[in-house]
mmCIF file of C-alpha atoms in Angstrom:
data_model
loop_
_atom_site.group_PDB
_atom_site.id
_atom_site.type_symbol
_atom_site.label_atom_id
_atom_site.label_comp_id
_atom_site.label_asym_id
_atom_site.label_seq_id
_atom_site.Cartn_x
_atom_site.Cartn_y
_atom_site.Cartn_z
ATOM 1 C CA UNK B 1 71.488 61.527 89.467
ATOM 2 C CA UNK B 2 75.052 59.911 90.330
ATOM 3 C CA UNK B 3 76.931 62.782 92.154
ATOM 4 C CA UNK B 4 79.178 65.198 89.973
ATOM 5 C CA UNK B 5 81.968 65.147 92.276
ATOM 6 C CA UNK B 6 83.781 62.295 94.092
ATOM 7 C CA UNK B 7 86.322 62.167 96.217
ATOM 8 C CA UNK B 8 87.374 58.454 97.283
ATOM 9 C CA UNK B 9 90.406 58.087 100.017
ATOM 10 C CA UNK B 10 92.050 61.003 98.354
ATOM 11 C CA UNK B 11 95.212 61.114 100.078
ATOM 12 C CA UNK B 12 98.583 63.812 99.078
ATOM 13 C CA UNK B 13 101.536 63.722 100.931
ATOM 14 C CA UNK B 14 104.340 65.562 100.661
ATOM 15 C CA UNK B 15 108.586 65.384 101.648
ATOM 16 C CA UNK B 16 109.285 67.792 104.125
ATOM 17 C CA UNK B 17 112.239 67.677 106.562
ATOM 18 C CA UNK B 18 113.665 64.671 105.191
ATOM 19 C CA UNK B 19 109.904 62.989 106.109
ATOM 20 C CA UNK B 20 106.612 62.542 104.798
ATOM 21 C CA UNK B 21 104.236 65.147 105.469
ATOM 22 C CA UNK B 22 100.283 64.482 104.888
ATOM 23 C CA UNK B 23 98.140 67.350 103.947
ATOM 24 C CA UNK B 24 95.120 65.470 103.109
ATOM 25 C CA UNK B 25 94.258 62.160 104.831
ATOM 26 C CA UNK B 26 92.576 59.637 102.369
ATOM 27 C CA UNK B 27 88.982 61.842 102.058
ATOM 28 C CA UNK B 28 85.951 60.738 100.686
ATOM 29 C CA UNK B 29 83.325 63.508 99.677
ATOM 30 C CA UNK B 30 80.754 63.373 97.154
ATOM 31 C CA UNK B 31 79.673 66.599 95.565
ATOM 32 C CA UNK B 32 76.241 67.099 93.740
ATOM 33 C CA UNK B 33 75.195 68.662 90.241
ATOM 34 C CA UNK B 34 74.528 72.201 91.038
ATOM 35 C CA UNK B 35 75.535 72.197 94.702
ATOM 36 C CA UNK B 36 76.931 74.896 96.130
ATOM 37 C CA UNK B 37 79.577 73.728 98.129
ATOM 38 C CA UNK B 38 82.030 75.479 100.774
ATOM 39 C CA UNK B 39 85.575 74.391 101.963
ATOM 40 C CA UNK B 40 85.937 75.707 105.322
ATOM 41 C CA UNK B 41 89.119 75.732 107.474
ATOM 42 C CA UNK B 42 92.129 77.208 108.921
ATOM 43 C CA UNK B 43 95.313 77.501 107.149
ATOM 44 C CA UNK B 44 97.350 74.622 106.735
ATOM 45 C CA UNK B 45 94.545 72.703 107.075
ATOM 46 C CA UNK B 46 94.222 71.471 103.400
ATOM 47 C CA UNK B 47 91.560 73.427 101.637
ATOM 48 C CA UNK B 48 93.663 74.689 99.214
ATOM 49 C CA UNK B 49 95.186 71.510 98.624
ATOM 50 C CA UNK B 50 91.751 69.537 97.891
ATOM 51 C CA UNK B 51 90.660 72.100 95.629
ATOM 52 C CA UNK B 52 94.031 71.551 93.290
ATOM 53 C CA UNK B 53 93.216 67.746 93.548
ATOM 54 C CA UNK B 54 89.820 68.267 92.684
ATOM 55 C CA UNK B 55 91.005 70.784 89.242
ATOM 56 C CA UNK B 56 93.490 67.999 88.059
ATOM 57 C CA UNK B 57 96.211 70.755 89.028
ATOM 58 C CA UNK B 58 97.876 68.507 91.742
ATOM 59 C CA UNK B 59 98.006 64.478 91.719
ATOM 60 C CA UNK B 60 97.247 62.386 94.540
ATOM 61 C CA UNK B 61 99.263 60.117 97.203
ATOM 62 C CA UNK B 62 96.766 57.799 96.645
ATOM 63 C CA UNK B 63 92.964 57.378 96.329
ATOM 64 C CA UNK B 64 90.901 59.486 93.222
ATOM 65 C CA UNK B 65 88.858 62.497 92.102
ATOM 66 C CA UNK B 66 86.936 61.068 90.097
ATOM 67 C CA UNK B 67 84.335 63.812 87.856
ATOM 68 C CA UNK B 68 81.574 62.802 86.321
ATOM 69 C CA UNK B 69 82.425 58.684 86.789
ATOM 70 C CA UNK B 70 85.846 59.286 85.447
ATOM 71 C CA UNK B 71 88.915 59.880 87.494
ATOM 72 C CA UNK B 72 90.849 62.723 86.599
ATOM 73 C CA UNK B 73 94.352 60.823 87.259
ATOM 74 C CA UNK B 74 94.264 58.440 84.685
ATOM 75 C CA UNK B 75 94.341 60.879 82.004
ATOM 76 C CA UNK B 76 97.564 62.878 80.129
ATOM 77 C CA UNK B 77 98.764 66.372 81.529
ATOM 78 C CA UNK B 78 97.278 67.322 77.863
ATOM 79 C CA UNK B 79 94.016 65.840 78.139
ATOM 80 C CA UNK B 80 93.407 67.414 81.545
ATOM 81 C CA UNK B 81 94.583 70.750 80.442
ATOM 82 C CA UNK B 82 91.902 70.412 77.425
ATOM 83 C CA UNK B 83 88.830 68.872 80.003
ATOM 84 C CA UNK B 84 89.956 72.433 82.074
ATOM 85 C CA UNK B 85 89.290 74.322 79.597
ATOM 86 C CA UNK B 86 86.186 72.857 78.649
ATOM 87 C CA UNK B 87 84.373 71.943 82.164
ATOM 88 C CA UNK B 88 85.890 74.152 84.823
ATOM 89 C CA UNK B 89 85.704 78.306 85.360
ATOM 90 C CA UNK B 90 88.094 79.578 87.981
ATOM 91 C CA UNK B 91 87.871 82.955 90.723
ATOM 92 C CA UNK B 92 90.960 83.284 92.667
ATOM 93 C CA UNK B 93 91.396 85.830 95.381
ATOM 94 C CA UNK B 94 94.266 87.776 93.539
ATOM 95 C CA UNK B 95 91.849 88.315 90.593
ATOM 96 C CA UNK B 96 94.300 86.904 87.527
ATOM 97 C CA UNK B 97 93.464 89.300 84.914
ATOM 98 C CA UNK B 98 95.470 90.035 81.881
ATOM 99 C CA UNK B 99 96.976 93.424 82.816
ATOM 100 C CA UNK B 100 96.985 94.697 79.210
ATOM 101 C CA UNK B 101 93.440 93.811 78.178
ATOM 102 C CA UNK B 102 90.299 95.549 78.718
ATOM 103 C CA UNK B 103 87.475 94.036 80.878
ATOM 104 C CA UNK B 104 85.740 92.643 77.451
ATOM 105 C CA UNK B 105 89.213 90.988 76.127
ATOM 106 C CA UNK B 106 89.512 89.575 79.702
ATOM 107 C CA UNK B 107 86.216 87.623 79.231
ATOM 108 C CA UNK B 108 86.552 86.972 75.547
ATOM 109 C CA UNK B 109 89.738 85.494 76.014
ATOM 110 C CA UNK B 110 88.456 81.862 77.086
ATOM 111 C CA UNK B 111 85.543 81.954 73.953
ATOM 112 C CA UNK B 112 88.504 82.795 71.514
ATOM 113 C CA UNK B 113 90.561 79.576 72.996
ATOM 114 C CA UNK B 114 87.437 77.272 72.300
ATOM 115 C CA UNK B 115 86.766 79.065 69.155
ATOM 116 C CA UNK B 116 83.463 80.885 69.865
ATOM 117 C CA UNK B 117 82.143 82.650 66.189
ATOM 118 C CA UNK B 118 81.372 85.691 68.276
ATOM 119 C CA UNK B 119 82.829 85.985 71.719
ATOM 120 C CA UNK B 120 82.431 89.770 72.122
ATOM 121 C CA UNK B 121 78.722 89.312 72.370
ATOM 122 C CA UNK B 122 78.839 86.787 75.143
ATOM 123 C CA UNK B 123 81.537 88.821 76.611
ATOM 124 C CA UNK B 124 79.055 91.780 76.674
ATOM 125 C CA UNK B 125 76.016 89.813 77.928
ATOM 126 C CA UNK B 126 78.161 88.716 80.728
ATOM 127 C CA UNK B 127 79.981 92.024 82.209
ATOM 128 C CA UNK B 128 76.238 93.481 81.652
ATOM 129 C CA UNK B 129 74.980 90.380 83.907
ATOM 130 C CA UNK B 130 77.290 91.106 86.518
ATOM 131 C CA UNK B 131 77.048 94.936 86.402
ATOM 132 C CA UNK B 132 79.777 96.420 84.347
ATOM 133 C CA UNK B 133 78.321 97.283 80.935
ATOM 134 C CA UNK B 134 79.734 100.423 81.474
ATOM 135 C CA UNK B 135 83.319 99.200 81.925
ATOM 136 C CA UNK B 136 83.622 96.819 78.838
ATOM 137 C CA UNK B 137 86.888 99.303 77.378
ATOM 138 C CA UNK B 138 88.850 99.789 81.046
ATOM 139 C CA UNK B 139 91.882 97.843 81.780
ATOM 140 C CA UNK B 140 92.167 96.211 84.994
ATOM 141 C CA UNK B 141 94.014 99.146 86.632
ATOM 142 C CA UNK B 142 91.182 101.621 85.460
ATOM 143 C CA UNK B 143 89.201 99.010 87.896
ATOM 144 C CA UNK B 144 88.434 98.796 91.700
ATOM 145 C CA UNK B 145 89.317 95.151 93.716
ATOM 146 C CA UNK B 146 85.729 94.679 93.639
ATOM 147 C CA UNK B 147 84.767 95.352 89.667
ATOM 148 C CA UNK B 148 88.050 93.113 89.089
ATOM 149 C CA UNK B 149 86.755 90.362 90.459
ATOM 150 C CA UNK B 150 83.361 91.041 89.109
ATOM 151 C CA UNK B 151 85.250 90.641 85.820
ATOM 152 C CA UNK B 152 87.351 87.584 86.895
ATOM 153 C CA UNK B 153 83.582 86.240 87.688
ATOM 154 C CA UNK B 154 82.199 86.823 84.476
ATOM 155 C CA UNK B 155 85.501 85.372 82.800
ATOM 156 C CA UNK B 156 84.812 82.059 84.838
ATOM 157 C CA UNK B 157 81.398 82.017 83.465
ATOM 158 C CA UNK B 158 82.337 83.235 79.823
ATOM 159 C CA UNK B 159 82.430 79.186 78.551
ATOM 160 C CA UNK B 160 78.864 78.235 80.706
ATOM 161 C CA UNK B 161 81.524 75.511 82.442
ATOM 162 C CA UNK B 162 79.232 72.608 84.397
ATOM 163 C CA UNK B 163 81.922 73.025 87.406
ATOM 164 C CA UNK B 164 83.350 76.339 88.948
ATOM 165 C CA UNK B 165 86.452 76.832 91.571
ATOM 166 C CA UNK B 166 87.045 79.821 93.919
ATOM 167 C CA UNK B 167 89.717 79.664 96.266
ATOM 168 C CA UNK B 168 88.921 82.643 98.522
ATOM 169 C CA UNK B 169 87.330 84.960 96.003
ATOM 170 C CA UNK B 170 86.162 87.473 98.220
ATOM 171 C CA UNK B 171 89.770 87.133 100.401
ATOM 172 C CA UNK B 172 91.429 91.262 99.000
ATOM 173 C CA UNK B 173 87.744 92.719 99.129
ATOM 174 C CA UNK B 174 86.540 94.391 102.098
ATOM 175 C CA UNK B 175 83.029 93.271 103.379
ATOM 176 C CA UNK B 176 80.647 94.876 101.373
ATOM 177 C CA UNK B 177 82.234 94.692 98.188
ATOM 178 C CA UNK B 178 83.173 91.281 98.882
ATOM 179 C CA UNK B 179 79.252 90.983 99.909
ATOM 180 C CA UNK B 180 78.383 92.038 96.405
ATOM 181 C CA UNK B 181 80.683 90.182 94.676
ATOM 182 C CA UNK B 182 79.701 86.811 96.469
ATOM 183 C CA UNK B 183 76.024 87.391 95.799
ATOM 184 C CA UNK B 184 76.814 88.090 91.940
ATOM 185 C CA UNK B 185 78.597 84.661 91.892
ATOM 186 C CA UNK B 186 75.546 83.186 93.573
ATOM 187 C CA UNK B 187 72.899 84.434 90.972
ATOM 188 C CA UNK B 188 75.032 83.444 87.875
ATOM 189 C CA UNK B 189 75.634 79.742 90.040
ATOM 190 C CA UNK B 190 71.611 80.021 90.208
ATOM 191 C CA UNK B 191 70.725 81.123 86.628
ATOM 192 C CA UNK B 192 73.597 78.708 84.987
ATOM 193 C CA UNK B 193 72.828 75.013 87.491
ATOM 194 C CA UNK B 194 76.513 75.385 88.259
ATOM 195 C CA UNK B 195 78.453 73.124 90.108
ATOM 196 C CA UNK B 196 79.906 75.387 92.592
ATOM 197 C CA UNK B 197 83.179 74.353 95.335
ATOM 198 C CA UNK B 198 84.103 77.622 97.163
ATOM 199 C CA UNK B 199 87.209 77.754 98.862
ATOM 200 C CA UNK B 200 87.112 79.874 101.991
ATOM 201 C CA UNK B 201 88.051 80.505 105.964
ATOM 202 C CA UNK B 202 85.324 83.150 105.987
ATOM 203 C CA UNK B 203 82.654 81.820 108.245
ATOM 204 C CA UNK B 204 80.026 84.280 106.827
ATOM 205 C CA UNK B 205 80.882 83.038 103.526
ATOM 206 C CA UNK B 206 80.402 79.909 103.491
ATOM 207 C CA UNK B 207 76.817 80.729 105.151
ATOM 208 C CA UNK B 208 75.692 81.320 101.665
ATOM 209 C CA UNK B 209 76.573 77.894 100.432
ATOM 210 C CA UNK B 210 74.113 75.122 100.396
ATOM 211 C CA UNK B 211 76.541 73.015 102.341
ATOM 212 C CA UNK B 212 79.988 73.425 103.966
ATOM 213 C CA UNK B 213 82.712 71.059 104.523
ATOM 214 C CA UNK B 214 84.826 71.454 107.631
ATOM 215 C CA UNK B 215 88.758 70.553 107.259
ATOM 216 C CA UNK B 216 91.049 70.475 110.094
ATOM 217 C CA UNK B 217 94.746 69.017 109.927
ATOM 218 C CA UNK B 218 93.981 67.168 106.363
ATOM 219 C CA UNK B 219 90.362 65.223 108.000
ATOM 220 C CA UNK B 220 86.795 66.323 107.124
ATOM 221 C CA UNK B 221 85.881 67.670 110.990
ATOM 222 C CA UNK B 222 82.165 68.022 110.085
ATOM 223 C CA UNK B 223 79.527 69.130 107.158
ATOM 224 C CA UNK B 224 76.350 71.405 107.551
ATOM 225 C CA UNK B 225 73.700 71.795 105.318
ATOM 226 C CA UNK B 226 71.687 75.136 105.047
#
């Protein structure tokens, strides 16, 4: 199976100073179907950067993400806003919920865009999966950090998406709840064959993925494999 994920020279510089200034320098990656994969490294060092690439959020310098065979670049701001909302699930470490929507709206919300027939059943299946069944009617500030992001998990998962994004998901939690939260993501990335790209500078978090990707001043430094 051809990988789901490649990266080929991707390259984004930036003006800065009156001079270019290279965050990522021309990477090549390949990412697998239902890999697990963690973005390690300090800040600055271009984690965050390669992730927007890798969404269609950001456009390269030079080189491609290409998904699936196809590079993302080559397509309309419109058309990559509509493959988003169809292929990829996102966890960010500030959470992103709706502030005036209950922890069931929150997940429905994505069905309802691609016109699910019923998306308060998924969106109950869901929050039950990941442990909040009895939280379907509180709003985000009737929530702790950790049963937010449980939510924000279950949101990412609401449309089954073949990719998911997290850009330090467990990054407000302390490290138990952010323990829980990460092994929650893990068993829906299990039970869904989820392409998973983690972005982290949590050591012991990216020990949970099935392979981690080193970045130091824009370069791949090293990979491991578990």
């Amino acid at each position: 199976m051809p990988p789901r994920i490649v990266l080929d020279a991707l390259t984004r510089s930036y003006t800065s100073g009156g001079g270019p200034l290279t965050v990522l320098h021309a990477v090549d990656l390949a990412i697998d179907t239902g890999e697990f994969v963690a973005i390690l490294g300090p800040s600055g060092s271009g984690k965050s950067t390669m992730l927007a690439l890798m969404a269609g959020l950001d456009r390269p310098t030079s080189g491609a993400v290409r998904v699936d065979g196809e590079a993302l670049h080559d397509r309309s701001e419109d058309a990559l806003a509509l493959w988003r909302r169809k292929n990829l699930g996102f966890v960010f470490q500030s959470f992103q919920l709706l502030d005036n929507f209950t922890a069931a709206e929150n997940v429905m919300f994505p069905l309802e865009l691609l016109g699910d027939p019923d998306p308060g059943r998924r969106a109950g299946e869901l929050l039950e999966m990941v442990g909040l069944s009895h939280r379907v009617h509180h709003y985000p500030a009737q929530l702790s950090g950790g049963e937010q992001q449980r939510v924000a998990l279950a949101r990412a998962f609401a449309a089954d998406p073949p990719i998911l994004f997290a850009d330090e998901p467990t990054g407000n939690l302390d490290s138990e709840t952010g323990r829980q939260v990460l092994n929650v993501l893990i068993d829906l990335h299990k039970e869904r064959k989820t392409t998973v790209v983690l972005v982290t500078h949590d050591p012991a978090v990216g020990a949970r993925a099935d392979r981690r990707i080193y970045l130091k001043d824009g370069h791949i430094e090293r990979e491991e494999r578990s």
